[in-house]
PDB file of C-alpha atoms in Angstrom:
ATOM      1  CA  MET A   1     107.111  86.297  71.719  1.00  0.00           C
ATOM      2  CA  GLN A   2     104.010  84.312  72.565  1.00  0.00           C
ATOM      3  CA  LYS A   3     102.032  85.371  75.564  1.00  0.00           C
ATOM      4  CA  THR A   4      99.277  83.575  77.406  1.00  0.00           C
ATOM      5  CA  GLN A   5      96.063  85.595  77.232  1.00  0.00           C
ATOM      6  CA  HIS A   6      93.898  85.602  80.331  1.00  0.00           C
ATOM      7  CA  GLY A   7      90.141  85.759  80.035  1.00  0.00           C
ATOM      8  CA  PHE A   8      88.099  88.587  81.521  1.00  0.00           C
ATOM      9  CA  ILE A   9      86.930  86.502  84.493  1.00  0.00           C
ATOM     10  CA  GLU A  10      90.530  85.407  85.199  1.00  0.00           C
ATOM     11  CA  ASP A  11      91.698  89.024  85.057  1.00  0.00           C
ATOM     12  CA  LEU A  12      88.861  90.229  87.266  1.00  0.00           C
ATOM     13  CA  PHE A  13      89.465  87.624  89.979  1.00  0.00           C
ATOM     14  CA  ALA A  14      93.243  88.172  89.918  1.00  0.00           C
ATOM     15  CA  LEU A  15      92.927  91.962  90.065  1.00  0.00           C
ATOM     16  CA  VAL A  16      90.479  91.851  92.976  1.00  0.00           C
ATOM     17  CA  CYS A  17      92.922  89.572  94.848  1.00  0.00           C
ATOM     18  CA  ALA A  18      95.784  91.921  93.986  1.00  0.00           C
ATOM     19  CA  GLY A  19      93.746  94.908  95.141  1.00  0.00           C
ATOM     20  CA  LEU A  20      93.128  93.208  98.480  1.00  0.00           C
ATOM     21  CA  PHE A  21      96.884  92.606  98.938  1.00  0.00           C
ATOM     22  CA  VAL A  22      97.645  96.244  98.174  1.00  0.00           C
ATOM     23  CA  ALA A  23      94.815  97.645 100.284  1.00  0.00           C
ATOM     24  CA  PHE A  24      95.853  95.577 103.305  1.00  0.00           C
ATOM     25  CA  GLY A  25      99.473  96.662 102.854  1.00  0.00           C
ATOM     26  CA  VAL A  26      98.365 100.300 102.796  1.00  0.00           C
ATOM     27  CA  TYR A  27      96.253  99.660 105.905  1.00  0.00           C
ATOM     28  CA  LEU A  28      99.340  98.337 107.704  1.00  0.00           C
ATOM     29  CA  PHE A  29     101.229 101.479 106.716  1.00  0.00           C
ATOM     30  CA  GLN A  30      98.427 103.769 107.866  1.00  0.00           C
ATOM     31  CA  SER A  31      98.201 101.968 111.208  1.00  0.00           C
ATOM     32  CA  GLN A  32     101.801 102.981 111.971  1.00  0.00           C
ATOM     33  CA  ASP A  33     101.799 106.327 110.137  1.00  0.00           C
ATOM     34  CA  LEU A  34     104.207 104.973 107.527  1.00  0.00           C
ATOM     35  CA  MET A  35     104.481 106.063 103.916  1.00  0.00           C
ATOM     36  CA  VAL A  36     104.600 104.342 100.556  1.00  0.00           C
ATOM     37  CA  GLY A  37     105.647 105.544  97.128  1.00  0.00           C
ATOM     38  CA  GLY A  38     103.802 105.979  93.849  1.00  0.00           C
ATOM     39  CA  ALA A  39     100.279 107.311  93.537  1.00  0.00           C
ATOM     40  CA  ALA A  40      99.416 105.630  96.852  1.00  0.00           C
ATOM     41  CA  GLY A  41     102.154 107.661  98.514  1.00  0.00           C
ATOM     42  CA  LEU A  42     100.826 110.862  96.998  1.00  0.00           C
ATOM     43  CA  ALA A  43      97.379 109.948  98.296  1.00  0.00           C
ATOM     44  CA  LEU A  44      98.751 109.279 101.786  1.00  0.00           C
ATOM     45  CA  LEU A  45     100.560 112.626 101.706  1.00  0.00           C
ATOM     46  CA  GLY A  46      97.300 114.224 100.683  1.00  0.00           C
ATOM     47  CA  THR A  47      95.499 112.821 103.722  1.00  0.00           C
ATOM     48  CA  HIS A  48      97.869 114.854 105.904  1.00  0.00           C
ATOM     49  CA  ALA A  49      97.140 118.071 104.015  1.00  0.00           C
ATOM     50  CA  LEU A  50      93.520 117.668 102.940  1.00  0.00           C
ATOM     51  CA  PRO A  51      90.328 116.567 104.724  1.00  0.00           C
ATOM     52  CA  MET A  52      89.889 113.625 102.358  1.00  0.00           C
ATOM     53  CA  ASP A  53      90.151 109.853 102.748  1.00  0.00           C
ATOM     54  CA  PHE A  54      92.912 107.833 101.129  1.00  0.00           C
ATOM     55  CA  GLY A  55      90.565 105.905  98.835  1.00  0.00           C
ATOM     56  CA  VAL A  56      89.040 109.051  97.327  1.00  0.00           C
ATOM     57  CA  LEU A  57      92.412 110.759  96.830  1.00  0.00           C
ATOM     58  CA  PHE A  58      93.963 107.631  95.343  1.00  0.00           C
ATOM     59  CA  PHE A  59      91.159 107.353  92.790  1.00  0.00           C
ATOM     60  CA  ILE A  60      91.351 111.061  91.827  1.00  0.00           C
ATOM     61  CA  ILE A  61      95.161 111.142  91.514  1.00  0.00           C
ATOM     62  CA  ASN A  62      95.088 108.273  89.038  1.00  0.00           C
ATOM     63  CA  LEU A  63      92.556 109.857  86.677  1.00  0.00           C
ATOM     64  CA  PRO A  64      95.105 111.844  84.561  1.00  0.00           C
ATOM     65  CA  PHE A  65      97.278 108.767  84.007  1.00  0.00           C
ATOM     66  CA  TYR A  66      94.512 106.890  82.211  1.00  0.00           C
ATOM     67  CA  ALA A  67      95.040 109.091  79.148  1.00  0.00           C
ATOM     68  CA  LEU A  68      98.665 107.918  78.897  1.00  0.00           C
ATOM     69  CA  ALA A  69      97.634 104.319  79.381  1.00  0.00           C
ATOM     70  CA  TRP A  70      94.850 104.541  76.771  1.00  0.00           C
ATOM     71  CA  THR A  71      96.973 106.223  74.074  1.00  0.00           C
ATOM     72  CA  GLN A  72     100.405 104.708  74.694  1.00  0.00           C
ATOM     73  CA  ILE A  73      99.824 101.245  76.150  1.00  0.00           C
ATOM     74  CA  GLY A  74      96.395  99.920  75.215  1.00  0.00           C
ATOM     75  CA  LYS A  75      92.707  99.732  76.005  1.00  0.00           C
ATOM     76  CA  ARG A  76      92.927  96.438  77.875  1.00  0.00           C
ATOM     77  CA  PHE A  77      95.708  97.749  80.117  1.00  0.00           C
ATOM     78  CA  THR A  78      93.711 100.909  80.829  1.00  0.00           C
ATOM     79  CA  ILE A  79      90.533  99.018  81.705  1.00  0.00           C
ATOM     80  CA  ASN A  80      92.384  96.523  83.903  1.00  0.00           C
ATOM     81  CA  THR A  81      94.233  99.345  85.666  1.00  0.00           C
ATOM     82  CA  PHE A  82      90.940 101.130  86.281  1.00  0.00           C
ATOM     83  CA  ILE A  83      89.626  97.928  87.866  1.00  0.00           C
ATOM     84  CA  SER A  84      92.754  97.635  90.037  1.00  0.00           C
ATOM     85  CA  VAL A  85      92.698 101.251  91.198  1.00  0.00           C
ATOM     86  CA  THR A  86      88.962 101.163  91.923  1.00  0.00           C
ATOM     87  CA  THR A  87      89.371  97.914  93.892  1.00  0.00           C
ATOM     88  CA  VAL A  88      92.155  99.372  96.032  1.00  0.00           C
ATOM     89  CA  SER A  89      90.210 102.605  96.558  1.00  0.00           C
ATOM     90  CA  VAL A  90      87.112 100.750  97.750  1.00  0.00           C
ATOM     91  CA  LEU A  91      88.818  98.044  99.814  1.00  0.00           C
ATOM     92  CA  SER A  92      91.151 100.493 101.567  1.00  0.00           C
ATOM     93  CA  GLU A  93      88.067 102.168 103.034  1.00  0.00           C
ATOM     94  CA  GLN A  94      86.349  98.893 103.948  1.00  0.00           C
ATOM     95  CA  ILE A  95      89.204  96.905 105.548  1.00  0.00           C
ATOM     96  CA  PRO A  96      89.169  98.928 108.824  1.00  0.00           C
ATOM     97  CA  LYS A  97      85.559  97.798 109.299  1.00  0.00           C
ATOM     98  CA  PHE A  98      86.691  94.157 109.411  1.00  0.00           C
ATOM     99  CA  VAL A  99      90.241  94.337 110.817  1.00  0.00           C
ATOM    100  CA  ASP A 100      91.513  96.328 113.789  1.00  0.00           C
ATOM    101  CA  ILE A 101      95.286  96.672 114.177  1.00  0.00           C
ATOM    102  CA  SER A 102      95.706  98.441 117.494  1.00  0.00           C
ATOM    103  CA  ASN A 103      99.303  97.328 118.081  1.00  0.00           C
ATOM    104  CA  ALA A 104     101.869  96.392 115.436  1.00  0.00           C
ATOM    105  CA  ASN A 105     105.629  96.721 115.276  1.00  0.00           C
ATOM    106  CA  PRO A 106     106.490  99.438 112.708  1.00  0.00           C
ATOM    107  CA  LEU A 107     109.317  97.342 111.225  1.00  0.00           C
ATOM    108  CA  PHE A 108     106.985  94.384 110.737  1.00  0.00           C
ATOM    109  CA  ALA A 109     104.329  96.651 109.222  1.00  0.00           C
ATOM    110  CA  ALA A 110     106.917  98.129 106.846  1.00  0.00           C
ATOM    111  CA  ILE A 111     108.411  94.831 105.688  1.00  0.00           C
ATOM    112  CA  PHE A 112     105.190  92.817 105.475  1.00  0.00           C
ATOM    113  CA  GLY A 113     103.179  95.715 104.081  1.00  0.00           C
ATOM    114  CA  GLY A 114     105.831  96.404 101.445  1.00  0.00           C
ATOM    115  CA  MET A 115     105.868  92.764 100.395  1.00  0.00           C
ATOM    116  CA  LEU A 116     102.071  92.617 100.242  1.00  0.00           C
ATOM    117  CA  ILE A 117     101.927  95.657  97.978  1.00  0.00           C
ATOM    118  CA  GLY A 118     104.776  94.280  95.856  1.00  0.00           C
ATOM    119  CA  VAL A 119     103.009  90.953  95.360  1.00  0.00           C
ATOM    120  CA  GLY A 120      99.781  92.769  94.553  1.00  0.00           C
ATOM    121  CA  MET A 121     101.522  94.888  91.926  1.00  0.00           C
ATOM    122  CA  LEU A 122     103.254  91.813  90.520  1.00  0.00           C
ATOM    123  CA  ILE A 123      99.880  90.118  90.024  1.00  0.00           C
ATOM    124  CA  MET A 124      98.618  93.265  88.327  1.00  0.00           C
ATOM    125  CA  PHE A 125     101.586  93.348  85.949  1.00  0.00           C
ATOM    126  CA  ARG A 126     101.071  89.682  85.078  1.00  0.00           C
ATOM    127  CA  HIS A 127      97.454  90.485  84.204  1.00  0.00           C
ATOM    128  CA  THR A 128      98.198  93.503  82.015  1.00  0.00           C
ATOM    129  CA  SER A 129      97.437  96.028  84.708  1.00  0.00           C
ATOM    130  CA  SER A 130      99.141  98.274  87.233  1.00  0.00           C
ATOM    131  CA  LEU A 131      98.491 100.213  90.406  1.00  0.00           C
ATOM    132  CA  GLY A 132      98.099 103.336  88.288  1.00  0.00           C
ATOM    133  CA  GLY A 133     100.102 106.531  88.510  1.00  0.00           C
ATOM    134  CA  VAL A 134     103.811 105.795  88.517  1.00  0.00           C
ATOM    135  CA  GLY A 135     103.014 102.146  87.814  1.00  0.00           C
ATOM    136  CA  ILE A 136     101.610 103.153  84.415  1.00  0.00           C
ATOM    137  CA  LEU A 137     104.830 104.998  83.616  1.00  0.00           C
ATOM    138  CA  ALA A 138     106.895 102.049  84.847  1.00  0.00           C
ATOM    139  CA  PHE A 139     104.917  99.575  82.721  1.00  0.00           C
ATOM    140  CA  PHE A 140     105.215 101.850  79.659  1.00  0.00           C
ATOM    141  CA  LEU A 141     108.949 102.505  80.064  1.00  0.00           C
ATOM    142  CA  GLN A 142     109.774  98.831  80.597  1.00  0.00           C
ATOM    143  CA  GLY A 143     107.770  97.744  77.574  1.00  0.00           C
ATOM    144  CA  LYS A 144     109.140 100.417  75.205  1.00  0.00           C
ATOM    145  CA  TYR A 145     112.641 101.173  76.472  1.00  0.00           C
ATOM    146  CA  GLY A 146     113.555  98.127  78.591  1.00  0.00           C
ATOM    147  CA  ILE A 147     113.844 100.164  81.793  1.00  0.00           C
ATOM    148  CA  ARG A 148     113.262  97.890  84.785  1.00  0.00           C
ATOM    149  CA  ALA A 149     109.896  98.689  86.335  1.00  0.00           C
ATOM    150  CA  GLY A 150     111.169  97.991  89.850  1.00  0.00           C
ATOM    151  CA  MET A 151     114.223 100.239  89.570  1.00  0.00           C
ATOM    152  CA  PHE A 152     112.231 103.104  88.053  1.00  0.00           C
ATOM    153  CA  GLN A 153     109.593 102.789  90.756  1.00  0.00           C
ATOM    154  CA  LEU A 154     112.262 102.778  93.468  1.00  0.00           C
ATOM    155  CA  SER A 155     113.752 106.063  92.194  1.00  0.00           C
ATOM    156  CA  VAL A 156     110.399 107.827  92.128  1.00  0.00           C
ATOM    157  CA  ASP A 157     109.383 106.360  95.492  1.00  0.00           C
ATOM    158  CA  THR A 158     112.538 107.759  97.095  1.00  0.00           C
ATOM    159  CA  ILE A 159     111.593 111.275  96.019  1.00  0.00           C
ATOM    160  CA  ILE A 160     108.077 110.863  97.396  1.00  0.00           C
ATOM    161  CA  LEU A 161     109.328 109.452 100.691  1.00  0.00           C
ATOM    162  CA  LEU A 162     111.753 112.335 101.158  1.00  0.00           C
ATOM    163  CA  SER A 163     108.836 114.717 100.657  1.00  0.00           C
ATOM    164  CA  ALA A 164     107.065 112.931 103.512  1.00  0.00           C
ATOM    165  CA  LEU A 165     109.521 114.559 105.950  1.00  0.00           C
ATOM    166  CA  ILE A 166     107.250 117.586 105.801  1.00  0.00           C
ATOM    167  CA  PHE A 167     104.466 115.662 107.535  1.00  0.00           C
ATOM    168  CA  ILE A 168     105.954 112.794 109.567  1.00  0.00           C
ATOM    169  CA  ASP A 169     108.993 112.255 111.774  1.00  0.00           C
ATOM    170  CA  TRP A 170     112.222 111.148 110.124  1.00  0.00           C
ATOM    171  CA  PRO A 171     112.443 107.740 111.899  1.00  0.00           C
ATOM    172  CA  LEU A 172     109.128 106.772 110.305  1.00  0.00           C
ATOM    173  CA  VAL A 173     110.404 107.957 106.931  1.00  0.00           C
ATOM    174  CA  VAL A 174     113.504 105.767 107.333  1.00  0.00           C
ATOM    175  CA  ILE A 175     111.302 102.761 108.127  1.00  0.00           C
ATOM    176  CA  SER A 176     109.143 103.678 105.127  1.00  0.00           C
ATOM    177  CA  VAL A 177     112.232 103.580 102.902  1.00  0.00           C
ATOM    178  CA  LEU A 178     112.773 100.001 104.099  1.00  0.00           C
ATOM    179  CA  ALA A 179     109.203  99.245 103.054  1.00  0.00           C
ATOM    180  CA  ALA A 180     109.842 100.742  99.606  1.00  0.00           C
ATOM    181  CA  VAL A 181     112.967  98.602  99.218  1.00  0.00           C
ATOM    182  CA  CYS A 182     111.030  95.436 100.106  1.00  0.00           C
ATOM    183  CA  LEU A 183     108.241  96.361  97.702  1.00  0.00           C
ATOM    184  CA  ASN A 184     110.551  97.060  94.790  1.00  0.00           C
ATOM    185  CA  MET A 185     112.752  94.043  95.447  1.00  0.00           C
ATOM    186  CA  VAL A 186     109.657  91.895  94.932  1.00  0.00           C
ATOM    187  CA  LEU A 187     109.101  93.618  91.576  1.00  0.00           C
ATOM    188  CA  SER A 188     112.678  93.775  90.326  1.00  0.00           C
ATOM    189  CA  LEU A 189     113.397  90.126  91.171  1.00  0.00           C
ATOM    190  CA  ASN A 190     110.154  88.712  89.808  1.00  0.00           C
ATOM    191  CA  HIS A 191     108.827  90.995  87.082  1.00  0.00           C
ATOM    192  CA  ARG A 192     111.050  89.813  84.221  1.00  0.00           C
ATOM    193  CA  PRO A 193     108.784  88.767  81.335  1.00  0.00           C
ATOM    194  CA  GLU A 194     111.665  87.294  79.307  1.00  0.00           C
ATOM    195  CA  ARG A 195     112.090  84.569  81.932  1.00  0.00           C
ATOM    196  CA  TYR A 196     108.551  83.328  81.447  1.00  0.00           C
ATOM    197  CA  ASP A 197     108.466  83.030  77.639  1.00  0.00           C
ATOM    198  CA  ALA A 198     107.980  79.352  76.919  1.00  0.00           C
ATOM    199  CA  ALA A 199     107.991  79.806  73.130  1.00  0.00           C
ATOM    200  CA  PRO A 200     111.698  78.985  72.471  1.00  0.00           C
ATOM    201  CA  ARG A 201     111.494  75.722  74.438  1.00  0.00           C
ATOM    202  CA  ASP A 202     108.172  74.834  72.801  1.00  0.00           C
ATOM    203  CA  ARG A 203     109.606  75.399  69.356  1.00  0.00           C
ATOM    204  CA  GLN A 204     112.623  73.226  70.180  1.00  0.00           C
ATOM    205  CA  LEU A 205     110.423  70.370  71.380  1.00  0.00           C
ATOM    206  CA  HIS A 206     108.209  70.714  68.316  1.00  0.00           C
ATOM    207  CA  ALA A 207     111.226  70.501  66.020  1.00  0.00           C
ATOM    208  CA  ASP A 208     112.692  67.536  67.933  1.00  0.00           C
ATOM    209  CA  PRO A 209     109.945  65.510  69.671  1.00  0.00           C
ATOM    210  CA  GLY A 210     112.602  63.356  71.359  1.00  0.00           C
ATOM    211  CA  ALA A 211     114.241  66.324  73.044  1.00  0.00           C
ATOM    212  CA  GLN A 212     113.813  66.753  76.817  1.00  0.00           C
ATOM    213  CA  PRO A 213     113.355  70.100  78.583  1.00  0.00           C
ATOM    214  CA  GLN A 214     116.378  71.208  80.549  1.00  0.00           C
ATOM    215  CA  GLY A 215     116.176  70.323  84.203  1.00  0.00           C
ATOM    216  CA  SER A 216     113.889  67.302  83.679  1.00  0.00           C
TER     217      SER A 216
END
């Protein structure tokens, strides 16, 4: 399978954009005391139990997963994921200085925030990166065993969200589940690498220059 390789500058710009999407989605969740899954969810849970900011906890939680990424996936993936996680950690602490959400509907925050994080993660996946934590496992399992990243993430997120009942009221947890569904629907419907392999069509056109691509 042929894959388009992005340059370092392309990766860096894309991952910073993705980090901004994710950080703003997390900010929407925090504004309404909602939860999210994955390492970000663990970090949000930690803010309820520890006197630490989300950005710091998110960065620390992801540190052990870099070993798996480095040994089982690749150096480029590990470096790009480090860039993504660092970007989210930094921007999540800076966004409140520029944006003030004093009143937002929790359902809107859940749906829009979930979609923002999903799109951010999708960009990361397309640029050989992830949001760290569970995302590293999801990327690894999909690449080696064909397990859908979105479905795996949804299962783990459900466990994390149920744990959130210890800290927040159940109606907010229910709304947070909706956010997790929106997030993972974005991934499961769009993160399918086999749909974006242009090699078979290119080979067909090379073998028969007079052939036309389907749908043209």
